[in-house]
JSON list of C-alpha atoms in Angstrom, two decimals:
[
{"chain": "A", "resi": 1, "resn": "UNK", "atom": "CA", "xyz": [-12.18, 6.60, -14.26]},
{"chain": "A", "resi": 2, "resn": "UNK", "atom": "CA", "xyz": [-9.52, 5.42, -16.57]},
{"chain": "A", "resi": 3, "resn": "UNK", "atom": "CA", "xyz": [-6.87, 5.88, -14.09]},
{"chain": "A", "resi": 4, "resn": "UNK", "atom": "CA", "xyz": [-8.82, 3.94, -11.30]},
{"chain": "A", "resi": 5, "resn": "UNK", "atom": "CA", "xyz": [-9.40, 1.15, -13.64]},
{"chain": "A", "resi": 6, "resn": "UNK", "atom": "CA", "xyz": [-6.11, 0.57, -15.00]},
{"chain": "A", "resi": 7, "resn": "UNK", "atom": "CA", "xyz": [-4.52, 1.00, -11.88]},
{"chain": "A", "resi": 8, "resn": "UNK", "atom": "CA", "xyz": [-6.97, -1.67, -10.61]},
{"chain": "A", "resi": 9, "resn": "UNK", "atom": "CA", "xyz": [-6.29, -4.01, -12.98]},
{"chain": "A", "resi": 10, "resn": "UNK", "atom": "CA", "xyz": [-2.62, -3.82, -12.61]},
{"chain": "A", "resi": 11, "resn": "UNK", "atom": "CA", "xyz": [-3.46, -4.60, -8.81]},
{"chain": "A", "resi": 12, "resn": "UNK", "atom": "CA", "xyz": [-5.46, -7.83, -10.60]},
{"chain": "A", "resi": 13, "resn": "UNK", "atom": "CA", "xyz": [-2.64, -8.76, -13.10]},
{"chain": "A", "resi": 14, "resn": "UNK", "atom": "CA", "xyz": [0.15, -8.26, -10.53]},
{"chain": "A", "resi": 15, "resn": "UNK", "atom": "CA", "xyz": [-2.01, -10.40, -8.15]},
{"chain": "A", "resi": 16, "resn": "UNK", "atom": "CA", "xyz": [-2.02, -12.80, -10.31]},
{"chain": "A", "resi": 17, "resn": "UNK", "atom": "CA", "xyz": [1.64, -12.69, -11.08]},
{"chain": "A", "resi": 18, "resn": "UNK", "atom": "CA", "xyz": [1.33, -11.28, -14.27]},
{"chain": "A", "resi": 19, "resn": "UNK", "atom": "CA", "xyz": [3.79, -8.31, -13.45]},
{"chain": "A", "resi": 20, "resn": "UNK", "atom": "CA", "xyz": [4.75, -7.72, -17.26]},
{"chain": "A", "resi": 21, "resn": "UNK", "atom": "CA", "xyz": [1.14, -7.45, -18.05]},
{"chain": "A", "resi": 22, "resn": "UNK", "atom": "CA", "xyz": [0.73, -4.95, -15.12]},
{"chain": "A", "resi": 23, "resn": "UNK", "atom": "CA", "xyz": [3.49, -2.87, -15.99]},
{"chain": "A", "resi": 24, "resn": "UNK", "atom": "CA", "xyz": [2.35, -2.38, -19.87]},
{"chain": "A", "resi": 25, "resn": "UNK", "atom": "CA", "xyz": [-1.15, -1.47, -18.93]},
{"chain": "A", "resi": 26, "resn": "UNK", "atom": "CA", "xyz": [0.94, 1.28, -16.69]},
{"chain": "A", "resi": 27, "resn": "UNK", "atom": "CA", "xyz": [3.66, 2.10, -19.57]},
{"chain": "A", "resi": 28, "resn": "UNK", "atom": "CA", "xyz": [0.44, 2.36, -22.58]},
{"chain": "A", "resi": 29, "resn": "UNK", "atom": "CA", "xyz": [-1.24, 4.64, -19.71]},
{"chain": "A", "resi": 30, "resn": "UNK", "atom": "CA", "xyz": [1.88, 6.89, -19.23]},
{"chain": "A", "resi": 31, "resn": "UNK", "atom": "CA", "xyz": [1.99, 7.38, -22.91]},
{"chain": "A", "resi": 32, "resn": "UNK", "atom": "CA", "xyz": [-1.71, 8.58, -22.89]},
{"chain": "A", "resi": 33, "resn": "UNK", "atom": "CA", "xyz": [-1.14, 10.64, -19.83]},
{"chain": "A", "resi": 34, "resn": "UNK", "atom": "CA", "xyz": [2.14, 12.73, -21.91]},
{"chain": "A", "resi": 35, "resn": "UNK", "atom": "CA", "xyz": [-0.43, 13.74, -23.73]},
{"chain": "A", "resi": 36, "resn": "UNK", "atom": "CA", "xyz": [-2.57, 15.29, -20.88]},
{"chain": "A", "resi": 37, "resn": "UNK", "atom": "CA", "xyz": [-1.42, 18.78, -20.12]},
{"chain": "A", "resi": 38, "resn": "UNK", "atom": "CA", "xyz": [-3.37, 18.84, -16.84]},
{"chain": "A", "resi": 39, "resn": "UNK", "atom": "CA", "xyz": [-1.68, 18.67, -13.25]},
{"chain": "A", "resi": 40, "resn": "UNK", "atom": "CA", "xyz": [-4.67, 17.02, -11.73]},
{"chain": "A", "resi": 41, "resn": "UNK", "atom": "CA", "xyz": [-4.26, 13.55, -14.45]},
{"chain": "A", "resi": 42, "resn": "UNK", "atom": "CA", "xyz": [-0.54, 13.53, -14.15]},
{"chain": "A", "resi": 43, "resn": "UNK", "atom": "CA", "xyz": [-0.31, 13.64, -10.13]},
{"chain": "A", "resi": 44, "resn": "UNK", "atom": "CA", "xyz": [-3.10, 10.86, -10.38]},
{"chain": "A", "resi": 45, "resn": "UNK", "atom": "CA", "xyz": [-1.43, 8.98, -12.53]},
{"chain": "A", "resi": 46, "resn": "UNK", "atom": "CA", "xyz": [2.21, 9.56, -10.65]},
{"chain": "A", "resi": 47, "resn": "UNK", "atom": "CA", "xyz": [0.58, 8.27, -7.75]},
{"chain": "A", "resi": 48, "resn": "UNK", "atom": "CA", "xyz": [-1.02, 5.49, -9.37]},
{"chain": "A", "resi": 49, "resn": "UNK", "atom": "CA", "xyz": [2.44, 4.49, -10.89]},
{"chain": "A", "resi": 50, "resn": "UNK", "atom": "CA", "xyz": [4.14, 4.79, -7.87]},
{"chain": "A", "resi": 51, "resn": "UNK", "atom": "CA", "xyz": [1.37, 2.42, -5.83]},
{"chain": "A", "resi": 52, "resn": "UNK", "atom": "CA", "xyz": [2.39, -0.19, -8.71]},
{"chain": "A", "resi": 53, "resn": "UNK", "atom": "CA", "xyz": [6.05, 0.10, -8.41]},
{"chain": "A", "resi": 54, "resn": "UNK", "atom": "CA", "xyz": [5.86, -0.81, -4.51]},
{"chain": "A", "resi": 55, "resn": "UNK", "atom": "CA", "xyz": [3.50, -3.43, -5.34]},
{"chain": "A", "resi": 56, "resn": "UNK", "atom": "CA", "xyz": [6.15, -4.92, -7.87]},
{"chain": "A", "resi": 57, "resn": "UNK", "atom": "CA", "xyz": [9.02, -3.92, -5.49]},
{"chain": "A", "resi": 58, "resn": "UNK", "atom": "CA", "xyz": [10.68, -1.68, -8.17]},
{"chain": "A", "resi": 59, "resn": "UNK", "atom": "CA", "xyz": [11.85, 1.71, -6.46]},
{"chain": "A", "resi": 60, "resn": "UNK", "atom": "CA", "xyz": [13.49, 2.80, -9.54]},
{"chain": "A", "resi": 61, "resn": "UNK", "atom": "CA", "xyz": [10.07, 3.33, -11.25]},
{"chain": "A", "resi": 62, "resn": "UNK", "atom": "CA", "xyz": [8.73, 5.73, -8.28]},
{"chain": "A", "resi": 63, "resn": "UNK", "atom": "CA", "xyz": [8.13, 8.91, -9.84]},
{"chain": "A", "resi": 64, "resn": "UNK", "atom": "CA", "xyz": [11.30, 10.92, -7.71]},
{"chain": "A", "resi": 65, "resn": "UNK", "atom": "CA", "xyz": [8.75, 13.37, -5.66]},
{"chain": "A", "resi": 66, "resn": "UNK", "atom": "CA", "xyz": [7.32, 10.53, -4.06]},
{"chain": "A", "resi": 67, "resn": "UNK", "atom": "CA", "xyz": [10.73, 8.63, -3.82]},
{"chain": "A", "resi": 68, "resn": "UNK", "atom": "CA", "xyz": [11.87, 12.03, -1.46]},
{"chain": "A", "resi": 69, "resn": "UNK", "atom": "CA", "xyz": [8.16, 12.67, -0.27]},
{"chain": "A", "resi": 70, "resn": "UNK", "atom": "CA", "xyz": [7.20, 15.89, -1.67]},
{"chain": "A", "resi": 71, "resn": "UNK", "atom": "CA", "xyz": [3.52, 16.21, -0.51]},
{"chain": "A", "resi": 72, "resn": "UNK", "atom": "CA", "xyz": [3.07, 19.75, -1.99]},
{"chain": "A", "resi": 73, "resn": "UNK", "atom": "CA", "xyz": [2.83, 17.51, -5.52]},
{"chain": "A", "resi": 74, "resn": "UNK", "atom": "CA", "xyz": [-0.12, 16.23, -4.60]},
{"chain": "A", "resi": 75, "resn": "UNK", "atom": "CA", "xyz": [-1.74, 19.36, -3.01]},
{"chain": "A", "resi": 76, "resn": "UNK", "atom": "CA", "xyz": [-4.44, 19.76, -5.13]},
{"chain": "A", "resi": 77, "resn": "UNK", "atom": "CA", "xyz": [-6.46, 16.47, -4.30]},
{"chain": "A", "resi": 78, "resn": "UNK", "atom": "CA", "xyz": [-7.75, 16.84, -1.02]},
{"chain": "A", "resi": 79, "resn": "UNK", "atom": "CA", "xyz": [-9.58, 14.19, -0.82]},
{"chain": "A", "resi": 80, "resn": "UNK", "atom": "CA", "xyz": [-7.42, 11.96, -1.58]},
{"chain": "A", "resi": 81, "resn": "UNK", "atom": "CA", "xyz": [-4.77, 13.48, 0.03]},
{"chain": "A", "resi": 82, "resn": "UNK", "atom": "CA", "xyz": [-3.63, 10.45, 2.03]},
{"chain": "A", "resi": 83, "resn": "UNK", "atom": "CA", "xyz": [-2.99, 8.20, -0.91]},
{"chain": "A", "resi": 84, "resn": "UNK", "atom": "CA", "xyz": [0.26, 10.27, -1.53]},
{"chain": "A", "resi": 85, "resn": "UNK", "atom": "CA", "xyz": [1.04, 8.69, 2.12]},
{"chain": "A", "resi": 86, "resn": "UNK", "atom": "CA", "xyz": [0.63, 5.50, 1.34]},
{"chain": "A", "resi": 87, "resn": "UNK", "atom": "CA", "xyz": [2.99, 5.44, -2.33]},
{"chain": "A", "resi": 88, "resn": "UNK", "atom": "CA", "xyz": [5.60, 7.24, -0.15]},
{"chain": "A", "resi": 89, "resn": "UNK", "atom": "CA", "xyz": [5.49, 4.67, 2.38]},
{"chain": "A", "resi": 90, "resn": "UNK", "atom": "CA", "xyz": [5.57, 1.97, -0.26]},
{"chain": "A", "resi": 91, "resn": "UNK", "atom": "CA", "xyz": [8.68, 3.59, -1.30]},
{"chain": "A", "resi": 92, "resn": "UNK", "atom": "CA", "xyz": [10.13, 3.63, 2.48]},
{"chain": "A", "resi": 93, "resn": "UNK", "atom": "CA", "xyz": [9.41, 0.08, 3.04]},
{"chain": "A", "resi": 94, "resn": "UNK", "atom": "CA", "xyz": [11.32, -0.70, -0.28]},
{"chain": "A", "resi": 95, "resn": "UNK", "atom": "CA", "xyz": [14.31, 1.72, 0.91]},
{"chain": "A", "resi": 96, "resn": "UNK", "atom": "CA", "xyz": [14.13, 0.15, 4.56]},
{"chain": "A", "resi": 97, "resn": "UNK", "atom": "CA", "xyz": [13.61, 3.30, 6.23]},
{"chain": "A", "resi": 98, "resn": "UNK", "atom": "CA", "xyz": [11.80, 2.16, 9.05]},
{"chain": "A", "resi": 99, "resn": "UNK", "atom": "CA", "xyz": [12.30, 4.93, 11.30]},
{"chain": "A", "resi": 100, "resn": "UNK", "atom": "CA", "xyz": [10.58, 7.83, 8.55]},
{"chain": "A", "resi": 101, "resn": "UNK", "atom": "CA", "xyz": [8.37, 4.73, 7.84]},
{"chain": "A", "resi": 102, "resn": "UNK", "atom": "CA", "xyz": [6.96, 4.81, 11.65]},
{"chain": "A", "resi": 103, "resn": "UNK", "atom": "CA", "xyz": [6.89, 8.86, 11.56]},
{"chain": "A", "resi": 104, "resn": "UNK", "atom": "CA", "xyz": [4.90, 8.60, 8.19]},
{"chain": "A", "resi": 105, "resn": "UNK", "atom": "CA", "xyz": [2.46, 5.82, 9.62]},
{"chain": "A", "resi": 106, "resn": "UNK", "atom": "CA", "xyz": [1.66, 8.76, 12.53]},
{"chain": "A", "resi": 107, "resn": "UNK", "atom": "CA", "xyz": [1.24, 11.36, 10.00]},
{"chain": "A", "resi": 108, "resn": "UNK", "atom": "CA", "xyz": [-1.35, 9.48, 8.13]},
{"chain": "A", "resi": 109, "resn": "UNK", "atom": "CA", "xyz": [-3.62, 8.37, 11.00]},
{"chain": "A", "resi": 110, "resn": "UNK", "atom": "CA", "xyz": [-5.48, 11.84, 11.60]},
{"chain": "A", "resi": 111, "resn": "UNK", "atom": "CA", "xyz": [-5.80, 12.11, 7.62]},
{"chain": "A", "resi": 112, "resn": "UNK", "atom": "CA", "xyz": [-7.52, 9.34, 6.87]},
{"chain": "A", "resi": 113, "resn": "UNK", "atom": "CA", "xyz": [-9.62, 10.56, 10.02]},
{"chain": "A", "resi": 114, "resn": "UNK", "atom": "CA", "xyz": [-11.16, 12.94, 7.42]},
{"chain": "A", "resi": 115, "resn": "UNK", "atom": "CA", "xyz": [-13.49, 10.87, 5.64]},
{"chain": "A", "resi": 116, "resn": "UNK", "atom": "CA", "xyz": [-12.90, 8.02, 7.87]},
{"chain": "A", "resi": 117, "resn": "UNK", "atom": "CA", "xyz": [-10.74, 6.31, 4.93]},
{"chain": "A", "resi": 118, "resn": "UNK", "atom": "CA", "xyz": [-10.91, 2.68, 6.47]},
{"chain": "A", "resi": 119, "resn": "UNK", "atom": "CA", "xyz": [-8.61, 1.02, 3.51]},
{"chain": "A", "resi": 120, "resn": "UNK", "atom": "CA", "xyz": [-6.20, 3.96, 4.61]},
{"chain": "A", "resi": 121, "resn": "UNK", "atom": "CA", "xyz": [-6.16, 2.82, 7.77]},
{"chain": "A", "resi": 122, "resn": "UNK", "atom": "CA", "xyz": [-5.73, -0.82, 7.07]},
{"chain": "A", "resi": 123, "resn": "UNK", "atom": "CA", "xyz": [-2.61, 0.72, 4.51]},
{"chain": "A", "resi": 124, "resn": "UNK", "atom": "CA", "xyz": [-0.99, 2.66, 7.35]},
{"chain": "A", "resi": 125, "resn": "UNK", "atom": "CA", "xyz": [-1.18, -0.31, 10.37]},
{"chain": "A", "resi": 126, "resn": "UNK", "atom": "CA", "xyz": [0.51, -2.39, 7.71]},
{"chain": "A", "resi": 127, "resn": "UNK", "atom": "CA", "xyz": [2.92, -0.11, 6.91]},
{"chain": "A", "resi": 128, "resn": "UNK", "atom": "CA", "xyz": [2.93, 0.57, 10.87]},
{"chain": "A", "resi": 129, "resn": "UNK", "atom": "CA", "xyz": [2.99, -3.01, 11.79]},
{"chain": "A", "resi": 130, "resn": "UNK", "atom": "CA", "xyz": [6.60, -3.71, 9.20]},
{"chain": "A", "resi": 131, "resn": "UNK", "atom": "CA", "xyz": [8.14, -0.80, 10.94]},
{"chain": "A", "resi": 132, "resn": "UNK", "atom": "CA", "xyz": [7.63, -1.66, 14.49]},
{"chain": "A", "resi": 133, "resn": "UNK", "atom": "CA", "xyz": [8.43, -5.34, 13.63]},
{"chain": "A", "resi": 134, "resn": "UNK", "atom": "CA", "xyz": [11.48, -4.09, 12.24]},
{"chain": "A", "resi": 135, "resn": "UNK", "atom": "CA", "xyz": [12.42, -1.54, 14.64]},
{"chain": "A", "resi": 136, "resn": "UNK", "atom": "CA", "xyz": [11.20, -3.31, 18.07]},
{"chain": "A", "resi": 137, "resn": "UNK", "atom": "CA", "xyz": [10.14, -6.56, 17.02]},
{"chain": "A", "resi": 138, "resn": "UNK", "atom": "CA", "xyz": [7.43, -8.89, 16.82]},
{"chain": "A", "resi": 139, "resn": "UNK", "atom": "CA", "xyz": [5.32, -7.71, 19.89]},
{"chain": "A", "resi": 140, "resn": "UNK", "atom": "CA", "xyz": [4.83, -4.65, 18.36]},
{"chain": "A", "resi": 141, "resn": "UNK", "atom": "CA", "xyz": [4.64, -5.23, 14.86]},
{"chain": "A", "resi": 142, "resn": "UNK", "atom": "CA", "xyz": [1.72, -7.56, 15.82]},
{"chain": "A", "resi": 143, "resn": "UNK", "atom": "CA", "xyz": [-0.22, -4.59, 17.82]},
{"chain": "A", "resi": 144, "resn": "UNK", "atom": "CA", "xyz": [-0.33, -2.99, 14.93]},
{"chain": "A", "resi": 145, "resn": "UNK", "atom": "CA", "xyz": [-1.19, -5.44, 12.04]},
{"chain": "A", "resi": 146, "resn": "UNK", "atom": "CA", "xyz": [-4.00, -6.52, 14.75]},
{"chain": "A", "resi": 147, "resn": "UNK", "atom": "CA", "xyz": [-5.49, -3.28, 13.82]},
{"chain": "A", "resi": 148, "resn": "UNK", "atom": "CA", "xyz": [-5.73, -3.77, 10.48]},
{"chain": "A", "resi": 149, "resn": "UNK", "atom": "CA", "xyz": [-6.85, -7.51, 10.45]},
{"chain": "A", "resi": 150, "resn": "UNK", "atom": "CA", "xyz": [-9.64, -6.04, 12.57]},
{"chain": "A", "resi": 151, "resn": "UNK", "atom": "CA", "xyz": [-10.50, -3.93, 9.67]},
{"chain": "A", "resi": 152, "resn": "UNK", "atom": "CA", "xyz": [-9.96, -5.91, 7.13]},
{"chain": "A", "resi": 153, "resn": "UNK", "atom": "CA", "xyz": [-12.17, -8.95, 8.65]},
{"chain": "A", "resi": 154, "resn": "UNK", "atom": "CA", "xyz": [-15.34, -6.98, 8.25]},
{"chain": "A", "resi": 155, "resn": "UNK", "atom": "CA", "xyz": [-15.06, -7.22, 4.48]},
{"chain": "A", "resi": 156, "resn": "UNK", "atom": "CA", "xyz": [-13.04, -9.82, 4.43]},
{"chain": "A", "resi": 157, "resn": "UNK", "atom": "CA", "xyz": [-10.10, -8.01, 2.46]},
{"chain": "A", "resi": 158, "resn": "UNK", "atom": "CA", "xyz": [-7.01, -9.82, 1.04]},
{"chain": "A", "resi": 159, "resn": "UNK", "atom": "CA", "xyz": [-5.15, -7.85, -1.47]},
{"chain": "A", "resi": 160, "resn": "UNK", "atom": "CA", "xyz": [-4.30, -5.31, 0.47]},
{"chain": "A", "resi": 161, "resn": "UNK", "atom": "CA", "xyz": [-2.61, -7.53, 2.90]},
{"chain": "A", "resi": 162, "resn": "UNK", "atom": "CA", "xyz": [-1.75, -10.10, -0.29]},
{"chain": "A", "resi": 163, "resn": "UNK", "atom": "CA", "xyz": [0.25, -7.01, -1.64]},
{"chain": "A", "resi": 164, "resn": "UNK", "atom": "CA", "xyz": [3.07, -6.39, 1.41]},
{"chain": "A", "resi": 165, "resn": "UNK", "atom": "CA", "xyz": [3.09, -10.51, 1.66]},
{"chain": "A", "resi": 166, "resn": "UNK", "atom": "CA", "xyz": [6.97, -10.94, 1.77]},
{"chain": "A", "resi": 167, "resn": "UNK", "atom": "CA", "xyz": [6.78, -8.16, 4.78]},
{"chain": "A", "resi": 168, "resn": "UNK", "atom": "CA", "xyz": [4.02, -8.83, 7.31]},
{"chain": "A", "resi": 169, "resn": "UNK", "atom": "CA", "xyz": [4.19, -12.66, 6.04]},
{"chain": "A", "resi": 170, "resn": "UNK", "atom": "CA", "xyz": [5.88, -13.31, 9.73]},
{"chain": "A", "resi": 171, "resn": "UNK", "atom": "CA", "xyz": [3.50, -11.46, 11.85]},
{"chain": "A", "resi": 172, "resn": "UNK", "atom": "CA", "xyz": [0.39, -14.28, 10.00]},
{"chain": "A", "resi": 173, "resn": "UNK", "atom": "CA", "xyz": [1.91, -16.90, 10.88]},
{"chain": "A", "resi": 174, "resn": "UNK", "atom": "CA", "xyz": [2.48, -15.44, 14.08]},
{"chain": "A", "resi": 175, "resn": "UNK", "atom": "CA", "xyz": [-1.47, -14.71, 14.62]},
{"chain": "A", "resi": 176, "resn": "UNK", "atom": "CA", "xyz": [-2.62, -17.62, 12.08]},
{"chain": "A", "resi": 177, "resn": "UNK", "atom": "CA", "xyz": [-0.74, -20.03, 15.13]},
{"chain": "A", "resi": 178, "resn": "UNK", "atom": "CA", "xyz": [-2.42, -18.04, 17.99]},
{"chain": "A", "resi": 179, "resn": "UNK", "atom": "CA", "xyz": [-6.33, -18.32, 16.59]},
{"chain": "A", "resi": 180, "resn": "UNK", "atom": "CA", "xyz": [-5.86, -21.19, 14.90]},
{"chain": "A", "resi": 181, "resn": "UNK", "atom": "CA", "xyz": [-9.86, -21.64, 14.74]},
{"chain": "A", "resi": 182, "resn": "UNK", "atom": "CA", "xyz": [-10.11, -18.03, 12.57]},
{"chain": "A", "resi": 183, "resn": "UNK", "atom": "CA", "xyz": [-11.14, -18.61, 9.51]},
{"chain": "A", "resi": 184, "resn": "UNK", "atom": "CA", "xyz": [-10.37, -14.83, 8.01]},
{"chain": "A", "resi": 185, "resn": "UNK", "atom": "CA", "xyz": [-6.73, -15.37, 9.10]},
{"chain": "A", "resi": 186, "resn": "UNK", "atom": "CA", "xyz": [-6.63, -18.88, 7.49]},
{"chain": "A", "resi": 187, "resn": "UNK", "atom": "CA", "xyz": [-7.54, -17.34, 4.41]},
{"chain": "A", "resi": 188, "resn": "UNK", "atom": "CA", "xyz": [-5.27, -14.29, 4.36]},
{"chain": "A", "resi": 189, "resn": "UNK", "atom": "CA", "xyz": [-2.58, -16.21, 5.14]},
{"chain": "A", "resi": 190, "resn": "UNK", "atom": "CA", "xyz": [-3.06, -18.27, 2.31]},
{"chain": "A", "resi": 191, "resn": "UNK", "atom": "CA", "xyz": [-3.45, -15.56, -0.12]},
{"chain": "A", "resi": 192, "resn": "UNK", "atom": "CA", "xyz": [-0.41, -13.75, 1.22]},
{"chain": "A", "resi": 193, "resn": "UNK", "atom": "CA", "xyz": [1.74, -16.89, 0.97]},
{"chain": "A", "resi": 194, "resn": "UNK", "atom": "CA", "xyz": [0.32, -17.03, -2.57]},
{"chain": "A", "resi": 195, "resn": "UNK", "atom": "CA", "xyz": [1.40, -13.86, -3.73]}
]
């Protein structure tokens, strides 16, 4: 519980643009965590470190097995298995590797078919939607972001969208101009541009 917390109020604090505030709370965790001697904390908290660093857009505080994508780390949480996925694609989309990015985005789909992990989902068409944009284009990239705007309108998510801003911030404005009557897309726009 103190892991989710903290690495939810980073989210909050980083969110708000507080990103020295975010990385303290994740620095006075780490501390507490060296004191842990158990692998299921310490892989939680890797990946929890690692989620922060691509949401701050600082590779160099990835924890290195999820810089090179060593899944075997993170064996022992199967359920949540996926998130793993989704730091090491943070860390691709900060490296520019859109290539493994799309192959990791295709990997992750039947995973989060498991327990039906919608924010997965809406995670890997992002992630999806920056590689294809980058690799083919905008047609593409907006196929795939589609997919997780559908998602995310039935709860009306931001953050997660808020959080790659400065790389699906293109494909919006793209479908912000197309629907200009959607309120959702008014709103995530704004909140992305914001961040």
């Amino acid at each position: 519980l103190m892991l989710c917390a903290s690495l939810t109020l980073a989210r909050l604090y980083a969110a708000r643009g507080e990103f020295d505030k975010a990385r303290e709370l994740i620095n006075d965790l780490s501390l507490k965590m060296a004191q842990c001697s158990n692998p299921i904390l310490n892989c939680t908290f890797d990946l929890c470190s690692g989620y922060l660093a691509g949401v701050m857009q600082e590779l160099h505080h990835f924890p290195q097995w999820l810089k090179v994508g060593d899944m075997q780390q993170s064996d022992i949480l199967y359920q949540g298995m996926a998130f793993n996925y989704i730091v090491y694609g943070k860390a691709l989309l900060l490296e520019k590797d859109y290539i493994r990015l799309e192959v990791l985005c295709e990997e992750m789909y039947p995973l989060f078919s498991i327990f039906n992990n919608l924010l997965g989902y809406v995670q890997a068409y992002i992630l999806d939607a920056v590689a294809k944009y980058n690799l083919y284009g905008a047609a593409r990239g907006r196929a795939a972001i589609l997919s997780a705007v559908d998602i995310g309108r039935r709860d009306q998510l931001l953050l997660p969208f808020a959080e790659y801003g400065p790389h699906i911030l293109p494909l919006l404005k793209t479908l912000e101009k197309e629907n200009q009557a959607d309120e959702y897309l008014k709103r995530l726009l704004a909140e992305t541009t914001a961040y």
